[in-house]
PDB file of C-alpha atoms in Angstrom:
ATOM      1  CA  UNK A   1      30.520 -25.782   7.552  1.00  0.00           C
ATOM      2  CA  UNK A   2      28.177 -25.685   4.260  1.00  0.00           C
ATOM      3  CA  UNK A   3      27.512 -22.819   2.633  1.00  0.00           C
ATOM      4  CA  UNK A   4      23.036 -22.734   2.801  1.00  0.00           C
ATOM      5  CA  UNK A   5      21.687 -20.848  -0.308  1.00  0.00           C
ATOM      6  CA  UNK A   6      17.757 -20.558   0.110  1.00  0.00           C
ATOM      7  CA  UNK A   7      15.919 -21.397  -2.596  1.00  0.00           C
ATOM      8  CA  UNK A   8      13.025 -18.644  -3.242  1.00  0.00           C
ATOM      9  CA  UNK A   9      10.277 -20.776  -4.856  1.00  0.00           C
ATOM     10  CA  UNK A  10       9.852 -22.631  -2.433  1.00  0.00           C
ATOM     11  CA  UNK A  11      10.904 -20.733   0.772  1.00  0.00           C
ATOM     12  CA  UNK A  12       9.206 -17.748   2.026  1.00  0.00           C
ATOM     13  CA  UNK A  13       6.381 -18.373   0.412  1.00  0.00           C
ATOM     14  CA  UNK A  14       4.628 -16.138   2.878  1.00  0.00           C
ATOM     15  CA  UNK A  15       5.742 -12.906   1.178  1.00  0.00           C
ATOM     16  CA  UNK A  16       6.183 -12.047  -2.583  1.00  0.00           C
ATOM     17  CA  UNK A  17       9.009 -13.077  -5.012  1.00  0.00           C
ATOM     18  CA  UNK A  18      10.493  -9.533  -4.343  1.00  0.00           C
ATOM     19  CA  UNK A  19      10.551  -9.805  -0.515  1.00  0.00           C
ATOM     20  CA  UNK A  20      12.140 -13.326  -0.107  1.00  0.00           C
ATOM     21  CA  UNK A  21      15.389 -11.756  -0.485  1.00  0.00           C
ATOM     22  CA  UNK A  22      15.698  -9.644   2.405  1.00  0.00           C
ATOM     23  CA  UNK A  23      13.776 -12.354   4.205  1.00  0.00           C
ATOM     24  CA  UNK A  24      16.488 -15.036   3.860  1.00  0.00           C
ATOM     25  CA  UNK A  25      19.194 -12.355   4.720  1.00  0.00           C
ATOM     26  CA  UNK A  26      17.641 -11.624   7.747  1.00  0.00           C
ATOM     27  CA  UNK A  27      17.669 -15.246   8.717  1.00  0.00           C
ATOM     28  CA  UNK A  28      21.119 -15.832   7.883  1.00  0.00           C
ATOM     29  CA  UNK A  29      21.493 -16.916   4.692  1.00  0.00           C
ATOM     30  CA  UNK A  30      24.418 -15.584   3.093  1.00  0.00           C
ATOM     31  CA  UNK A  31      22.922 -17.202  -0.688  1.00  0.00           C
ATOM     32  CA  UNK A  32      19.607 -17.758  -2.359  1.00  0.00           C
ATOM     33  CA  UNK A  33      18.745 -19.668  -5.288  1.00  0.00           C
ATOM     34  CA  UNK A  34      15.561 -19.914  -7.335  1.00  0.00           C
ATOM     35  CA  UNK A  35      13.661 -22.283 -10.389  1.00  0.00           C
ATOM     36  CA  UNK A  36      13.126 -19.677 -13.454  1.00  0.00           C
ATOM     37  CA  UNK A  37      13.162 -15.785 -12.820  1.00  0.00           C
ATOM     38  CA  UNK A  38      11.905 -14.728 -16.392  1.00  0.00           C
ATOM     39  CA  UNK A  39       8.709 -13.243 -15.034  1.00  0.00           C
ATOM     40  CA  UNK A  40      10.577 -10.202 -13.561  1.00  0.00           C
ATOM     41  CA  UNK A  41      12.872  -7.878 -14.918  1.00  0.00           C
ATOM     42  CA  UNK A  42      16.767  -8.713 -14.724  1.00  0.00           C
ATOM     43  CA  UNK A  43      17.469  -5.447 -13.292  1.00  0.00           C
ATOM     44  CA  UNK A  44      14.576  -5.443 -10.798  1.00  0.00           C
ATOM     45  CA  UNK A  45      15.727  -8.617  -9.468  1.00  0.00           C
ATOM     46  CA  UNK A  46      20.064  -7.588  -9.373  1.00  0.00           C
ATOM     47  CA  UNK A  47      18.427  -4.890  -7.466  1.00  0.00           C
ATOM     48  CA  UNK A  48      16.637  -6.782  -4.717  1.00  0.00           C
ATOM     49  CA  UNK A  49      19.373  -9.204  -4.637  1.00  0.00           C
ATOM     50  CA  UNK A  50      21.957  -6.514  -3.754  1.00  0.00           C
ATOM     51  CA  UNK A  51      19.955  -4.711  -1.556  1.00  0.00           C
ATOM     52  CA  UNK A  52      19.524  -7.929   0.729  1.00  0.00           C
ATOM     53  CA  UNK A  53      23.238  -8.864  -0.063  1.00  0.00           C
ATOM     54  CA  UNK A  54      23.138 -12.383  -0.772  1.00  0.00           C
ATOM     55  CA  UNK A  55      24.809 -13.989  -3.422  1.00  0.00           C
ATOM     56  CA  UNK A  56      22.565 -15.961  -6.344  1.00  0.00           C
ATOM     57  CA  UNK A  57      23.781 -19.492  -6.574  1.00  0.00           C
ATOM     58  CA  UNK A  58      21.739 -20.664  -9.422  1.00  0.00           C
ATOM     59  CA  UNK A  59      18.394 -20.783 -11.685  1.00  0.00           C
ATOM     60  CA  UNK A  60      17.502 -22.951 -14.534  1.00  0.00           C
ATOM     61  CA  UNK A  61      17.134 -21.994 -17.655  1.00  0.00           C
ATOM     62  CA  UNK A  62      13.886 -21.702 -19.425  1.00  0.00           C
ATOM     63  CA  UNK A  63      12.056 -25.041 -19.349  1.00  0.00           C
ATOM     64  CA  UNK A  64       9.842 -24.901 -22.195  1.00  0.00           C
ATOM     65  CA  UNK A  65       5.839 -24.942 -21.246  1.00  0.00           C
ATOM     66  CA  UNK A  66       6.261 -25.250 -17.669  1.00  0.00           C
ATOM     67  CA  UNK A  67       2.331 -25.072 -16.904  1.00  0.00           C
ATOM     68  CA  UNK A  68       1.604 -27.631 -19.467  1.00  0.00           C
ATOM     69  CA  UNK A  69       3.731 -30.050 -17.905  1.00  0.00           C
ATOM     70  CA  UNK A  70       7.170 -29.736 -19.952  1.00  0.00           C
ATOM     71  CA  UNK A  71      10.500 -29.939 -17.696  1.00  0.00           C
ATOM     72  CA  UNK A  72      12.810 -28.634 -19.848  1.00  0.00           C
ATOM     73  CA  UNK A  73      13.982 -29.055 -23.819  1.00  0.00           C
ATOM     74  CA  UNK A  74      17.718 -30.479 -23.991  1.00  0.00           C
ATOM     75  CA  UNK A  75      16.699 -33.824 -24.302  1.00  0.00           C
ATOM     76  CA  UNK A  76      13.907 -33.208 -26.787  1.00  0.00           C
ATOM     77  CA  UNK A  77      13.651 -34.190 -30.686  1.00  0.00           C
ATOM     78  CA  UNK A  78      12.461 -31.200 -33.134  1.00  0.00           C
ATOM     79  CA  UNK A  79      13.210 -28.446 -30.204  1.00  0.00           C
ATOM     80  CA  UNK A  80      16.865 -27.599 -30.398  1.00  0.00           C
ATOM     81  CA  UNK A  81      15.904 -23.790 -31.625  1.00  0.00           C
ATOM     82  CA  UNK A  82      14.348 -23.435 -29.250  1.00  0.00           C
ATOM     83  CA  UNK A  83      16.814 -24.849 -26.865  1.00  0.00           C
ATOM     84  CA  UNK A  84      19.191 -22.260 -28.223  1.00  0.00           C
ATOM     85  CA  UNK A  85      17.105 -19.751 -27.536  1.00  0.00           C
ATOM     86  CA  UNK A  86      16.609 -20.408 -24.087  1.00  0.00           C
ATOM     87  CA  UNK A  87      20.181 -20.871 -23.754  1.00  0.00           C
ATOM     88  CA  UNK A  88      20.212 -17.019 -25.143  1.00  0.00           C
ATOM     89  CA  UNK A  89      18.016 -16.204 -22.477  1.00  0.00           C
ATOM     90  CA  UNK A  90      18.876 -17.864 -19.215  1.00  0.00           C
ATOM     91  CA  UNK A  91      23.040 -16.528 -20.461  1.00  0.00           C
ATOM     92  CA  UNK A  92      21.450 -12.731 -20.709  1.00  0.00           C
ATOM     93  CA  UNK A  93      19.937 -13.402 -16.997  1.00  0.00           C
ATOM     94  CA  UNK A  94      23.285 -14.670 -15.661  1.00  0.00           C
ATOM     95  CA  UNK A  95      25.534 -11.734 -16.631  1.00  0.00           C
ATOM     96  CA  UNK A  96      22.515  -9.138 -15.485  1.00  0.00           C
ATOM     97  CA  UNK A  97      22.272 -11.309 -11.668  1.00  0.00           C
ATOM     98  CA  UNK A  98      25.782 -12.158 -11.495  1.00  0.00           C
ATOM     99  CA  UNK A  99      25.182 -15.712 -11.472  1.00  0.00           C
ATOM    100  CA  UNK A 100      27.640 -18.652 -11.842  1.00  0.00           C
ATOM    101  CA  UNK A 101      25.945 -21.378 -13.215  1.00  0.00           C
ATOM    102  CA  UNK A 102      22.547 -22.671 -14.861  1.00  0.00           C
ATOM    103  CA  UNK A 103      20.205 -25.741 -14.284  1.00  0.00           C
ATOM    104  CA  UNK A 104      19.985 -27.229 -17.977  1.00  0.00           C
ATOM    105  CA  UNK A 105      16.946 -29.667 -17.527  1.00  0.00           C
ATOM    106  CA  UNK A 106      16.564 -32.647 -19.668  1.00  0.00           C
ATOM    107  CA  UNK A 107      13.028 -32.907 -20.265  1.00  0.00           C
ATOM    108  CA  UNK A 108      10.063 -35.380 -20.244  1.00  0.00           C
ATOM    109  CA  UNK A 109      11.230 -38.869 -22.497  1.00  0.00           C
ATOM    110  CA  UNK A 110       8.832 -39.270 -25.559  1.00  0.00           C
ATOM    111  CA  UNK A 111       7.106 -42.826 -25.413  1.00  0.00           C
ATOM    112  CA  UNK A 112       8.038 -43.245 -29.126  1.00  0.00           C
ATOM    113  CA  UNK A 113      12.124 -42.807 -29.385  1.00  0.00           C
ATOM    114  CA  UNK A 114      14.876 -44.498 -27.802  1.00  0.00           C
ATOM    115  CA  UNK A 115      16.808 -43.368 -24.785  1.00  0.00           C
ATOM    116  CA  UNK A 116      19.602 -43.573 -26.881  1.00  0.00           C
ATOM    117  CA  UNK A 117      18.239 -41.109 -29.726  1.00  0.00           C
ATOM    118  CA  UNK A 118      17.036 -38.946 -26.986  1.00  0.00           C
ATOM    119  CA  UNK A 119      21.048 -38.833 -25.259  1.00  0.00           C
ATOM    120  CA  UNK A 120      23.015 -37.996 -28.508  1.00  0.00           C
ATOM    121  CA  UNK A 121      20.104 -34.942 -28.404  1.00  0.00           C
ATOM    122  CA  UNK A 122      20.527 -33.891 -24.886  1.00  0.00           C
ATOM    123  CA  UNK A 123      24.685 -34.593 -25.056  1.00  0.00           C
ATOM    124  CA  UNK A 124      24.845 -32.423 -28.507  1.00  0.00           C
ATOM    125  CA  UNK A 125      22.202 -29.391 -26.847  1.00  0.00           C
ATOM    126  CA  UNK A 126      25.152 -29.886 -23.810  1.00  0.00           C
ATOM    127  CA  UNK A 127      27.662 -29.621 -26.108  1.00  0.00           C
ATOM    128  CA  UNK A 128      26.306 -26.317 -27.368  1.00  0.00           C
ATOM    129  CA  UNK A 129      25.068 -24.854 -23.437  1.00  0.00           C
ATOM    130  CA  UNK A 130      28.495 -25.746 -22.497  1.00  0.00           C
ATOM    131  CA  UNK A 131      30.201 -23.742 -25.264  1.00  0.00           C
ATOM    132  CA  UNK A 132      27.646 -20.663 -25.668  1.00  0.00           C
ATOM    133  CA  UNK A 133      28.309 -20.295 -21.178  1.00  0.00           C
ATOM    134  CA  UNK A 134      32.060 -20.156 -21.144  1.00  0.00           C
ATOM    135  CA  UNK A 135      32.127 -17.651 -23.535  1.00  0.00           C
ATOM    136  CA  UNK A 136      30.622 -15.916 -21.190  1.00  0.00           C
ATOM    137  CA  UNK A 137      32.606 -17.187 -18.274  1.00  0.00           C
ATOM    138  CA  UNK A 138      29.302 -19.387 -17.174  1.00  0.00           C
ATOM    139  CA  UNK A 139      29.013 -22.776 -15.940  1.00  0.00           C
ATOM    140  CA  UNK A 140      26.046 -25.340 -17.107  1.00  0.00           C
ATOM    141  CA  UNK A 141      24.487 -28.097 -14.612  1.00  0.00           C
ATOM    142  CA  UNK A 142      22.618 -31.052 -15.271  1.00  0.00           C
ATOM    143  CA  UNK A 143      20.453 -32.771 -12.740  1.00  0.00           C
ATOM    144  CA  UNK A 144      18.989 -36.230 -11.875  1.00  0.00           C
ATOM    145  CA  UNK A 145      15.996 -36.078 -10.279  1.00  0.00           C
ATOM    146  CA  UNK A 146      13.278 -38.572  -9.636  1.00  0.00           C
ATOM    147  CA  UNK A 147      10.069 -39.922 -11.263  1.00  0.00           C
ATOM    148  CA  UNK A 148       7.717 -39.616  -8.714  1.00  0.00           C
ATOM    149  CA  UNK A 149       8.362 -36.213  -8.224  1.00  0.00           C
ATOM    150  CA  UNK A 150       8.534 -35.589 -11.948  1.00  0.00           C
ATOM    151  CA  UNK A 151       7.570 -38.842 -13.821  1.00  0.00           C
ATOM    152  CA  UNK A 152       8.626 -39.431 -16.978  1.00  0.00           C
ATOM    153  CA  UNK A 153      12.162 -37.255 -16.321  1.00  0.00           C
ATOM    154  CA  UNK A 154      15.192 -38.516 -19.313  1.00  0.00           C
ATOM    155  CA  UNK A 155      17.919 -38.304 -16.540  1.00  0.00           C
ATOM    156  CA  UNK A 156      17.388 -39.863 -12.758  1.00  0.00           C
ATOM    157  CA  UNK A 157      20.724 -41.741 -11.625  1.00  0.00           C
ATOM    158  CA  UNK A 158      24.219 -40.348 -10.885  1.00  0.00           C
ATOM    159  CA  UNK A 159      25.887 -42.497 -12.917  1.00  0.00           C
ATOM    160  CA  UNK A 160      24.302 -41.490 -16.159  1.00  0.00           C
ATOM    161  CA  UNK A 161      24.766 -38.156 -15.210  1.00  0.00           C
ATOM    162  CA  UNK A 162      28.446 -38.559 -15.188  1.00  0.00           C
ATOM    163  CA  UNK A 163      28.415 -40.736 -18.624  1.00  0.00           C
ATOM    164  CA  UNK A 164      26.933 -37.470 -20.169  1.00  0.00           C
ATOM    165  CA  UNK A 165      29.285 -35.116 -18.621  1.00  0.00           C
ATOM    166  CA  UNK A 166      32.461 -37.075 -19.497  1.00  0.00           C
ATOM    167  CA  UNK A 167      30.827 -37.956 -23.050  1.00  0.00           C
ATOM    168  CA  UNK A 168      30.539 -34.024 -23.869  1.00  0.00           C
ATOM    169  CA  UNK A 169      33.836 -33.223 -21.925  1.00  0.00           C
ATOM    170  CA  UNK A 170      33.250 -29.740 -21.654  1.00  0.00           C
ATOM    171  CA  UNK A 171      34.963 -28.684 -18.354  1.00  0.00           C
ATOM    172  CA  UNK A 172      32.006 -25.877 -17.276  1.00  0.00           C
ATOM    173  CA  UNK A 173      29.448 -28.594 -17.743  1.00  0.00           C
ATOM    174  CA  UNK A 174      29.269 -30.408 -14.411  1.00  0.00           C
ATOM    175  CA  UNK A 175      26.602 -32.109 -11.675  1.00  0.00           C
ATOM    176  CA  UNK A 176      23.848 -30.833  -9.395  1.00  0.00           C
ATOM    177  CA  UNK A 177      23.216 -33.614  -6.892  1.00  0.00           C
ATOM    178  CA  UNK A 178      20.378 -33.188  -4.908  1.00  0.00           C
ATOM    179  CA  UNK A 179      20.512 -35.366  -2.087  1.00  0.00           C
ATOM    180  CA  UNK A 180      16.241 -35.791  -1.896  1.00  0.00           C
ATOM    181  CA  UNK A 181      16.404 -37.476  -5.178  1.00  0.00           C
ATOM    182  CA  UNK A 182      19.600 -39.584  -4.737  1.00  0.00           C
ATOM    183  CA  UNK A 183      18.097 -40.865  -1.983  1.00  0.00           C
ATOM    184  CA  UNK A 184      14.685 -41.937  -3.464  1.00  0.00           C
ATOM    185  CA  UNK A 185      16.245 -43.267  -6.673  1.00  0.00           C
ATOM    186  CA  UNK A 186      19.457 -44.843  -5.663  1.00  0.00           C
ATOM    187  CA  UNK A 187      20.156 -44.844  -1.552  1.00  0.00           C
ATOM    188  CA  UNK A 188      23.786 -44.969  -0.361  1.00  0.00           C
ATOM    189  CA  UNK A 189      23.843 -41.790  -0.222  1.00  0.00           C
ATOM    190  CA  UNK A 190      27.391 -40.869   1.200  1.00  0.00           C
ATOM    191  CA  UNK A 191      28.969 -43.784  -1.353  1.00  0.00           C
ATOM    192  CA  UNK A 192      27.458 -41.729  -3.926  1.00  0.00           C
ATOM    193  CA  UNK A 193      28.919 -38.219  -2.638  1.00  0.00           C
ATOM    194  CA  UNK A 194      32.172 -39.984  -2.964  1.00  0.00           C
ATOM    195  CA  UNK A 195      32.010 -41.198  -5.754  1.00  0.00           C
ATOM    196  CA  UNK A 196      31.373 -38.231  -7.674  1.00  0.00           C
ATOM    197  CA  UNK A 197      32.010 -35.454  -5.916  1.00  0.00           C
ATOM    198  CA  UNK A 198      34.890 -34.414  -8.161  1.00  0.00           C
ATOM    199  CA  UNK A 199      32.157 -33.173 -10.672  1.00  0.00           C
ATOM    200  CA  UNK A 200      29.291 -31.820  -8.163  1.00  0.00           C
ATOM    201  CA  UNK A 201      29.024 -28.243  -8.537  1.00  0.00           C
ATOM    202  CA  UNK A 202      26.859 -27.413  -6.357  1.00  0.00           C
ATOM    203  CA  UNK A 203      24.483 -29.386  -3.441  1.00  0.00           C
ATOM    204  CA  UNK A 204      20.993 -29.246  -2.827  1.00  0.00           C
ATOM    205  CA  UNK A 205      18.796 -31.125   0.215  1.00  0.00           C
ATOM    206  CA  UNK A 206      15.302 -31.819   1.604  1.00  0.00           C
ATOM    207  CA  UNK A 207      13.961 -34.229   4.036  1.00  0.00           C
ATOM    208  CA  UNK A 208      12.958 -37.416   2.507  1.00  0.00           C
ATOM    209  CA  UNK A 209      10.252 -38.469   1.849  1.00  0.00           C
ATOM    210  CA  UNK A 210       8.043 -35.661   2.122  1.00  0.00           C
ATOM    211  CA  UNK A 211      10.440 -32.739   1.075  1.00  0.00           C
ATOM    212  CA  UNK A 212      10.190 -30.660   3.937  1.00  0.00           C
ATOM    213  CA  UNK A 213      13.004 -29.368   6.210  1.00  0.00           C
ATOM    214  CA  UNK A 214      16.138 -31.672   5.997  1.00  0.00           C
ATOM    215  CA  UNK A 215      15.906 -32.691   9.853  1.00  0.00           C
ATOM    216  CA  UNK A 216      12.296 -34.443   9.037  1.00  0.00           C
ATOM    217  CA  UNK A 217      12.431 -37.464   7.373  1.00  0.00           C
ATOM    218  CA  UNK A 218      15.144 -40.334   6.882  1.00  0.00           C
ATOM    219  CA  UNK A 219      18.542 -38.626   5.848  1.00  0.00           C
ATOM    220  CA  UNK A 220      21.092 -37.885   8.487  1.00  0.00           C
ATOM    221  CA  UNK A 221      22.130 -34.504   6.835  1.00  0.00           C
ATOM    222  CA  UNK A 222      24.316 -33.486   9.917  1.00  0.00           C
ATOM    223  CA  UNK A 223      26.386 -36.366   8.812  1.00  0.00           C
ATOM    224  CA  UNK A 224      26.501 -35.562   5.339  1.00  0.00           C
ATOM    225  CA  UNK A 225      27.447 -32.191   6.331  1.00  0.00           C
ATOM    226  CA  UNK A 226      30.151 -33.329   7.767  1.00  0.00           C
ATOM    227  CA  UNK A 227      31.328 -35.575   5.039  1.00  0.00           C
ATOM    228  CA  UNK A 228      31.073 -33.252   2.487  1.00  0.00           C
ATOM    229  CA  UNK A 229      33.061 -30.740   4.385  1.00  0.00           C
ATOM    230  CA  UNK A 230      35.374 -33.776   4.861  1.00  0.00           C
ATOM    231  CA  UNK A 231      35.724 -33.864   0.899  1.00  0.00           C
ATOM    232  CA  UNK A 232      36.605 -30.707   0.743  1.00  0.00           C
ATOM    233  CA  UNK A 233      33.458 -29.161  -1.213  1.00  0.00           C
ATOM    234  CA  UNK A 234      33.661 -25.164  -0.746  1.00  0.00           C
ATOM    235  CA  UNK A 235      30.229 -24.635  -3.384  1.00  0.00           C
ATOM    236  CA  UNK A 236      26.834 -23.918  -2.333  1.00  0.00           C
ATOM    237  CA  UNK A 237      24.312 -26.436  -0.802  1.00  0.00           C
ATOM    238  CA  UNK A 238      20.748 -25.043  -1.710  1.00  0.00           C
ATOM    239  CA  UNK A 239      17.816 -25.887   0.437  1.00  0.00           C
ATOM    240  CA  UNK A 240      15.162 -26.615  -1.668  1.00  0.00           C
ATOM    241  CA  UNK A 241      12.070 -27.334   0.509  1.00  0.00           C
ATOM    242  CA  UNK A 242       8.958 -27.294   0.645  1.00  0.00           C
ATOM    243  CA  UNK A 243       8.570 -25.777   4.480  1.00  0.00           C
ATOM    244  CA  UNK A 244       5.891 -27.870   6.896  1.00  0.00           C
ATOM    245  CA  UNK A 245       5.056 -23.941   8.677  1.00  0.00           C
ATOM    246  CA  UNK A 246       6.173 -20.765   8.322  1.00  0.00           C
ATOM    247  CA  UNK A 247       9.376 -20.347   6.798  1.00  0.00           C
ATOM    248  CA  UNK A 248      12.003 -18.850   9.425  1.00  0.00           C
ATOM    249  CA  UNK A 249       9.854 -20.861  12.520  1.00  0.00           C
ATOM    250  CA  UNK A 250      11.144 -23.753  10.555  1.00  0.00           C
ATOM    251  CA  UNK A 251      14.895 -23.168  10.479  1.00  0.00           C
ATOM    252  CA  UNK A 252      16.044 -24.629  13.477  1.00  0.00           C
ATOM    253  CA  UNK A 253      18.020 -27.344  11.558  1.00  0.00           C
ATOM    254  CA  UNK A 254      20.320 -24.457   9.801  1.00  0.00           C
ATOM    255  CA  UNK A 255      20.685 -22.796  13.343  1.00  0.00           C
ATOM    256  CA  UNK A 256      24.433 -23.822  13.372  1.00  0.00           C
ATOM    257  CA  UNK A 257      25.280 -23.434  10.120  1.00  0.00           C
ATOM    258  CA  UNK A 258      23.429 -19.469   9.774  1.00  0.00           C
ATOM    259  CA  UNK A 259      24.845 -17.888  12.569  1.00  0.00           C
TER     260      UNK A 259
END
């Protein structure tokens, strides 16, 4: 049975940042999730998280300038203070919400340097997540995700996902695999899940291609479900959606799996 965690900037839209909480309780979900929460107070939002009683899965840390089109810093000449910082930051967050683990993002690849200048960067700001999070008993995850979503993104397959986590062999530094952009960079979905499930830390879904509820689009998630129970995976599978209607209206899909 997977464990849903809903993820609050994109879900329950409808209502403010503070309400989405209780919102997803009262549907079901026993976890939520969300992108950056540095707009609101650490305190404010342990206290809204508690008072729904859900469990927070995961955030990312700080991204760099978000609005201006940067996705993230690790991979990034000339910016590792600044990576630091963030590190600083998103770490402070963590012990204040509770929260096990933090979505490092790579960044946007420069046209001017090579990929392989820009992975000894990204591998030693890893290197340096990794270390600064299990002192404080935190874990750090890297994504792939894809270029039509986010063109330009330094990391989009599995496989060099894995390179970078065995090359900085920190044991807290392991994979998010999102299932939406497996399947629109690399296909085979369940092969992949197989493959390299023994560092996946935590799930995430949406139907493909549009990113709306998993039970629109191409992916058989049902049977994923099922194979990823099959494998064992106890973590948290975070459904990050962009809802076709109303929020909760939309939830049919999860019906078995919130009751």
């Amino acid at each position: 049975m997977p464990n849903l965690a809903a993820n609050l900037s994109m879900m329950y839209t409808e209502v403010e940042f503070p309400e989405r909480f209780a919102a997803a309780a009262r549907d079901g979900f026993k976890g939520v999730e969300y992108l950056f929460p540095y707009q609101w107070a650490a305190a404010d939002i342990a206290e809204w998280r508690q008072s729904a009683g859900v469990e927070l899965a995961l955030f990312n840390a700080p991204p760099g300038d978000w609005k201006n089109g940067e996705r993230g810093l690790a991979a990034l000449p000339g910016r590792e203070g600044e990576f630091r910082n963030t590190i600083g930051t998103a770490l402070a967050y963590a012990a204040a919400l509770d929260c096990p683990r933090i979505h490092v993002m790579a960044g946007i690849r420069p046209d001017d340097i090579a990929d392989a200048v820009l992975c000894d960067i990204f591998e030693n700001n890893l290197t340096y997540a990794a270390n600064e999070a299990a002192k404080a008993g935190r874990k750090i995850i890297i994504e792939p995700i894809n270029t039509r979503d986010v063109p330009g993104y330094f990391l989009n397959r599995q496989d060099d996902a894995h390179r970078i986590i065995e090359a900085v062999g920190a044991p807290n530094l392991l994979l998010q695999m999102d299932l939406y952009h497996v399947q629109i960079v690399e296909g085979d979905v369940a092969m992949k899940i197989r493959q390299y499930i023994d560092k996946v830390d935590h799930f995430q879904i949406a139907g493909v291609p549009e990113r709306h509820e998993p039970n629109i689009g191409e992916i058989n998630y049902p049977y994923l479900f099922n194979l990823i129970d099959e494998l064992d995976f106890d973590g948290w599978i975070g459904c990050e959606y962009h809802p076709k209607g109303e929020t909760s209206a939309g939830l049919s899909w999860a019906a078995d799996y919130l009751s």
